[in-house]
mmCIF file of C-alpha atoms in Angstrom:
data_model
loop_
_atom_site.group_PDB
_atom_site.id
_atom_site.type_symbol
_atom_site.label_atom_id
_atom_site.label_comp_id
_atom_site.label_asym_id
_atom_site.label_seq_id
_atom_site.Cartn_x
_atom_site.Cartn_y
_atom_site.Cartn_z
ATOM 1 C CA MET M 239 20.518 187.291 -39.254
ATOM 2 C CA ALA M 240 20.774 184.186 -37.092
ATOM 3 C CA LEU M 241 18.607 185.811 -34.435
ATOM 4 C CA GLU M 242 15.856 186.590 -36.959
ATOM 5 C CA GLN M 243 15.766 182.971 -38.233
ATOM 6 C CA LYS M 244 15.530 181.646 -34.689
ATOM 7 C CA ARG M 245 12.710 184.067 -33.897
ATOM 8 C CA TYR M 246 10.867 183.020 -37.087
ATOM 9 C CA ARG M 247 11.080 179.345 -36.143
ATOM 10 C CA ASN M 248 9.630 180.038 -32.715
ATOM 11 C CA MET M 249 6.691 181.906 -34.276
ATOM 12 C CA ARG M 250 5.666 178.963 -36.668
ATOM 13 C CA PRO M 251 3.046 176.646 -35.161
ATOM 14 C CA SER M 252 4.030 172.997 -35.001
ATOM 15 C CA LYS M 253 2.050 170.333 -36.919
ATOM 16 C CA GLU M 254 1.679 168.123 -33.867
ATOM 17 C CA GLY M 255 0.112 170.929 -31.915
ATOM 18 C CA ASN M 256 -2.371 171.641 -34.664
ATOM 19 C CA ASN M 257 -3.348 167.980 -34.932
ATOM 20 C CA ASN M 258 -3.915 167.707 -31.204
ATOM 21 C CA ASN M 259 -6.046 170.849 -31.200
ATOM 22 C CA ASN M 260 -8.161 169.548 -34.104
ATOM 23 C CA ARG M 261 -8.788 166.260 -32.318
ATOM 24 C CA LYS M 262 -9.863 168.065 -29.175
ATOM 25 C CA ASN M 263 -12.234 170.286 -31.123
ATOM 26 C CA LYS M 264 -13.830 167.294 -32.895
ATOM 27 C CA ASN M 265 -14.298 165.405 -29.663
ATOM 28 C CA ALA M 266 -15.840 168.427 -28.030
ATOM 29 C CA SER M 267 -18.223 169.205 -30.922
ATOM 30 C CA SER M 268 -19.495 165.659 -31.719
ATOM 31 C CA PRO M 269 -21.568 163.995 -28.997
ATOM 32 C CA LYS M 270 -20.748 160.467 -27.978
ATOM 33 C CA ARG M 271 -22.949 157.744 -29.478
ATOM 34 C CA THR M 272 -24.088 155.250 -26.945
ATOM 35 C CA ARG M 273 -25.664 151.888 -27.845
ATOM 36 C CA PRO M 274 -29.253 151.638 -26.566
ATOM 37 C CA VAL M 275 -29.755 149.078 -23.889
ATOM 38 C CA ASN M 276 -32.768 146.783 -24.132
ATOM 39 C CA PRO M 277 -34.375 146.971 -20.703
ATOM 40 C CA SER M 278 -36.209 143.700 -21.124
ATOM 41 C CA GLY M 279 -33.124 141.659 -21.979
ATOM 42 C CA PRO M 280 -31.908 139.907 -25.151
ATOM 43 C CA ASP M 281 -34.720 137.363 -25.170
ATOM 44 C CA SER M 282 -37.514 139.898 -25.608
ATOM 45 C CA ARG M 283 -38.209 140.267 -29.341
ATOM 46 C CA PRO M 284 -41.235 141.491 -31.279
ATOM 47 C CA PRO M 285 -43.907 138.852 -31.916
ATOM 48 C CA GLY M 286 -43.383 138.913 -35.699
ATOM 49 C CA SER M 287 -39.627 138.301 -35.559
ATOM 50 C CA ARG M 288 -37.946 135.197 -36.881
ATOM 51 C CA HIS M 289 -36.969 133.928 -33.445
ATOM 52 C CA SER M 290 -40.534 134.146 -32.195
ATOM 53 C CA ARG M 291 -41.694 131.889 -35.056
ATOM 54 C CA LEU M 292 -39.261 129.201 -33.976
ATOM 55 C CA SER M 293 -40.694 129.095 -30.506
ATOM 56 C CA ALA M 294 -42.557 125.965 -29.491
ATOM 57 C CA PRO M 295 -46.345 126.000 -30.169
ATOM 58 C CA PRO M 296 -48.689 125.939 -27.221
ATOM 59 C CA SER M 297 -49.649 122.469 -26.126
ATOM 60 C CA VAL M 298 -53.175 121.213 -26.863
ATOM 61 C CA SER M 299 -55.208 120.730 -23.773
ATOM 62 C CA ILE M 300 -57.015 117.502 -22.962
ATOM 63 C CA LEU M 301 -60.371 119.270 -23.308
ATOM 64 C CA ASP M 302 -59.570 120.297 -26.904
ATOM 65 C CA ARG M 303 -58.615 116.727 -27.775
ATOM 66 C CA GLU M 304 -61.896 115.410 -26.396
ATOM 67 C CA ILE M 305 -63.884 117.941 -28.453
ATOM 68 C CA VAL M 306 -62.062 117.024 -31.681
ATOM 69 C CA THR M 307 -62.520 113.301 -31.016
ATOM 70 C CA GLU M 308 -66.235 113.753 -30.350
ATOM 71 C CA GLU M 309 -66.737 115.751 -33.568
ATOM 72 C CA PHE M 310 -64.866 113.109 -35.593
ATOM 73 C CA GLU M 311 -67.021 110.321 -34.163
ATOM 74 C CA ASN M 312 -70.222 112.218 -35.002
ATOM 75 C CA LEU M 313 -69.079 112.788 -38.611
ATOM 76 C CA GLU M 314 -71.401 110.965 -41.025
ATOM 77 C CA ILE M 315 -70.140 109.700 -44.377
ATOM 78 C CA SER M 316 -72.764 109.870 -47.106
ATOM 79 C CA PRO M 317 -73.412 106.473 -48.732
ATOM 80 C CA LYS M 318 -72.691 105.827 -52.395
ATOM 81 C CA THR M 319 -75.419 106.559 -54.909
ATOM 82 C CA THR M 320 -77.472 103.408 -55.428
ATOM 83 C CA ASN M 321 -78.822 104.615 -58.765
ATOM 84 C CA PRO M 322 -75.986 106.053 -60.905
ATOM 85 C CA ARG M 323 -76.866 108.117 -63.945
ATOM 86 C CA SER M 324 -74.840 106.025 -66.402
ATOM 87 C CA PHE M 325 -75.235 102.284 -66.861
ATOM 88 C CA PRO M 326 -72.564 100.031 -65.353
ATOM 89 C CA TYR M 327 -70.328 98.165 -67.767
ATOM 90 C CA SER M 328 -71.953 94.795 -67.065
ATOM 91 C CA VAL M 329 -75.411 96.238 -67.775
ATOM 92 C CA LYS M 330 -74.203 97.634 -71.101
ATOM 93 C CA GLN M 331 -72.819 94.229 -72.045
ATOM 94 C CA HIS M 332 -76.156 92.483 -71.456
ATOM 95 C CA CYS M 333 -78.091 95.351 -73.009
ATOM 96 C CA TRP M 334 -76.100 94.917 -76.226
ATOM 97 C CA GLU M 335 -76.879 91.208 -76.218
ATOM 98 C CA LYS M 336 -80.618 91.970 -75.956
ATOM 99 C CA ALA M 337 -80.604 93.928 -79.222
ATOM 100 C CA GLU M 338 -81.557 92.279 -82.520
ATOM 101 C CA LYS M 339 -78.778 90.535 -84.464
ATOM 102 C CA VAL M 340 -77.747 91.494 -88.000
ATOM 103 C CA LYS M 341 -77.904 88.534 -90.350
ATOM 104 C CA GLY M 342 -74.512 87.406 -91.627
ATOM 105 C CA ARG M 343 -72.524 89.664 -89.273
ATOM 106 C CA ASP M 344 -70.765 89.071 -85.978
ATOM 107 C CA PRO M 345 -73.291 89.867 -83.193
ATOM 108 C CA ASP M 346 -70.482 91.139 -80.963
ATOM 109 C CA ARG M 347 -69.869 93.921 -83.501
ATOM 110 C CA TRP M 348 -73.192 94.621 -85.197
ATOM 111 C CA ARG M 349 -76.750 94.931 -83.882
ATOM 112 C CA ARG M 350 -80.058 96.613 -84.668
ATOM 113 C CA ASP M 351 -81.666 99.039 -82.237
ATOM 114 C CA GLN M 352 -85.331 99.043 -81.197
ATOM 115 C CA LEU M 353 -86.271 100.857 -84.430
ATOM 116 C CA GLY M 354 -84.346 98.559 -86.791
ATOM 117 C CA ASN M 355 -81.353 100.878 -87.327
ATOM 118 C CA THR M 356 -78.000 99.127 -87.807
ATOM 119 C CA VAL M 357 -75.368 100.177 -85.264
ATOM 120 C CA PHE M 358 -71.673 99.384 -84.875
ATOM 121 C CA ARG M 359 -70.357 98.543 -81.424
ATOM 122 C CA LYS M 360 -67.202 100.646 -81.655
ATOM 123 C CA LEU M 361 -69.186 103.802 -82.452
ATOM 124 C CA VAL M 362 -70.716 105.109 -79.211
ATOM 125 C CA GLY M 363 -72.066 108.600 -78.518
ATOM 126 C CA CYS M 364 -71.223 110.066 -81.942
ATOM 127 C CA PRO M 365 -73.818 111.708 -84.242
ATOM 128 C CA GLY M 366 -73.361 109.308 -87.185
ATOM 129 C CA CYS M 367 -76.006 106.926 -88.503
ATOM 130 C CA LEU M 368 -74.103 103.853 -87.221
ATOM 131 C CA CYS M 369 -73.510 105.308 -83.744
ATOM 132 C CA HIS M 370 -75.517 104.168 -80.741
ATOM 133 C CA ASP M 371 -76.291 105.041 -77.124
ATOM 134 C CA TYR M 372 -77.478 103.048 -74.144
ATOM 135 C CA ASP M 373 -80.829 104.692 -73.531
ATOM 136 C CA HIS M 374 -83.013 104.788 -70.420
ATOM 137 C CA ILE M 375 -86.465 103.573 -71.499
ATOM 138 C CA ILE M 376 -87.923 105.549 -68.591
ATOM 139 C CA PRO M 377 -85.793 108.724 -68.462
ATOM 140 C CA TYR M 378 -83.408 109.029 -65.551
ATOM 141 C CA SER M 379 -84.743 112.504 -64.738
ATOM 142 C CA LYS M 380 -88.204 110.976 -64.241
ATOM 143 C CA GLY M 381 -87.175 108.201 -61.890
ATOM 144 C CA GLY M 382 -85.808 105.682 -64.382
ATOM 145 C CA GLU M 383 -83.191 103.344 -62.963
ATOM 146 C CA SER M 384 -79.889 102.370 -64.558
ATOM 147 C CA THR M 385 -80.779 98.681 -64.721
ATOM 148 C CA LEU M 386 -80.900 96.106 -67.495
ATOM 149 C CA GLU M 387 -84.709 96.173 -67.584
ATOM 150 C CA ASN M 388 -84.632 99.929 -68.263
ATOM 151 C CA CYS M 389 -81.848 99.805 -70.874
ATOM 152 C CA GLN M 390 -82.086 99.648 -74.661
ATOM 153 C CA VAL M 391 -79.658 100.135 -77.539
ATOM 154 C CA LEU M 392 -80.777 103.144 -79.567
ATOM 155 C CA GLN M 393 -79.295 105.093 -82.443
ATOM 156 C CA ALA M 394 -77.534 108.160 -81.013
ATOM 157 C CA THR M 395 -79.454 110.603 -83.232
ATOM 158 C CA VAL M 396 -82.783 109.148 -82.105
ATOM 159 C CA ASN M 397 -81.737 109.180 -78.463
ATOM 160 C CA ARG M 398 -80.951 112.896 -78.628
ATOM 161 C CA SER M 399 -84.282 113.597 -80.318
ATOM 162 C CA LYS M 400 -86.128 111.627 -77.682
ATOM 163 C CA GLY M 401 -84.599 113.421 -74.705
ATOM 164 C CA ASN M 402 -86.597 112.785 -71.531
ATOM 165 C CA ARG M 403 -89.967 112.536 -73.268
ATOM 166 C CA THR M 404 -92.198 109.576 -72.520
ATOM 167 C CA ASP M 405 -95.149 110.526 -74.749
ATOM 168 C CA ILE M 406 -93.254 110.203 -78.042
ATOM 169 C CA SER M 407 -94.423 107.378 -80.314
ATOM 170 C CA LYS M 408 -92.296 104.757 -82.065
ATOM 171 C CA THR M 409 -93.436 106.059 -85.470
ATOM 172 C CA GLU M 410 -92.156 109.535 -84.633
ATOM 173 C CA LEU M 411 -88.828 108.114 -83.478
ATOM 174 C CA ILE M 412 -88.466 106.177 -86.744
ATOM 175 C CA GLN M 413 -89.031 109.396 -88.675
ATOM 176 C CA ARG M 414 -86.255 111.046 -86.671
ATOM 177 C CA SER M 415 -83.809 108.237 -87.355
ATOM 178 C CA SER M 416 -80.677 108.979 -89.342
ATOM 179 C CA TYR M 417 -80.780 106.633 -92.317
ATOM 180 C CA CYS M 418 -77.689 105.545 -94.209
ATOM 181 C CA ARG M 419 -77.265 102.750 -96.700
ATOM 182 C CA VAL M 420 -74.385 100.492 -95.645
ATOM 183 C CA SER M 421 -73.230 97.627 -97.846
ATOM 184 C CA GLY M 422 -71.402 94.498 -96.762
ATOM 185 C CA ARG M 423 -68.167 95.923 -98.140
ATOM 186 C CA ASP M 424 -68.594 99.040 -95.994
ATOM 187 C CA MET M 425 -69.056 96.845 -92.931
ATOM 188 C CA ASP M 426 -65.904 94.903 -93.801
ATOM 189 C CA LEU M 427 -63.881 98.117 -94.070
ATOM 190 C CA LEU M 428 -65.200 99.353 -90.728
ATOM 191 C CA GLU M 429 -64.261 96.082 -89.044
ATOM 192 C CA LEU M 430 -60.805 96.158 -90.601
ATOM 193 C CA SER M 431 -60.162 99.683 -89.338
ATOM 194 C CA ALA M 432 -61.587 99.029 -85.853
ATOM 195 C CA TYR M 433 -60.602 95.413 -85.120
ATOM 196 C CA GLY M 434 -57.973 94.557 -87.719
ATOM 197 C CA ASN M 435 -59.995 91.660 -89.151
ATOM 198 C CA VAL M 436 -63.389 90.745 -90.600
ATOM 199 C CA ARG M 437 -65.752 88.230 -89.034
ATOM 200 C CA HIS M 438 -68.958 87.218 -90.783
ATOM 201 C CA GLY M 439 -69.974 84.799 -88.066
ATOM 202 C CA GLN M 440 -69.453 84.445 -84.340
ATOM 203 C CA ASP M 441 -67.354 81.277 -84.721
ATOM 204 C CA SER M 442 -65.427 82.186 -87.887
ATOM 205 C CA GLY M 443 -61.853 83.449 -87.697
ATOM 206 C CA GLY M 444 -62.094 86.001 -90.512
ATOM 207 C CA CYS M 445 -59.152 87.426 -92.408
ATOM 208 C CA GLN M 446 -56.174 89.100 -90.797
ATOM 209 C CA ILE M 447 -54.374 92.228 -92.025
ATOM 210 C CA GLN M 448 -50.856 91.362 -93.257
#
């Protein structure tokens, strides 16, 4: 019985032997992986890589600098327009003073245009009957200049009807005027809402809103 057990032990394969055989088989079956060697060295990288972007830019040659300097010297700056389309502020101020005064009202706030229409200074460019524009007597599109001699205060509705026409008569412009009946009380309310007081004369103080 003892001889049979000893013989059985000799016939069983050992675990260490099996492990060693498995390792040998794996090493023999799987090829070794070798890291590729860059023949051009570690500094050679593709042109689109991050390190290539950080490289110093090529220096500008003296010839390139001379060309740029010559082009900059030959650059011409266009002068400012001597005849702007809109009237300057100072021209508008004097143009307002040329218009006819409204009796009993402050001339800095109320005037009459060339057709006799009453206009309020705070209302500019709107389509109402008290609104006004600074009109080119000779249209700008036909060579009219933005000067005081070519400026007139005109009701906005009439100015839009006139356009750039030069053959339109004064009678036709009067017919195209927007008429509205404005009382002294209406003028007072407009001044109160726009200026905060009412002035019936240029030198009078008027009443203040409390």
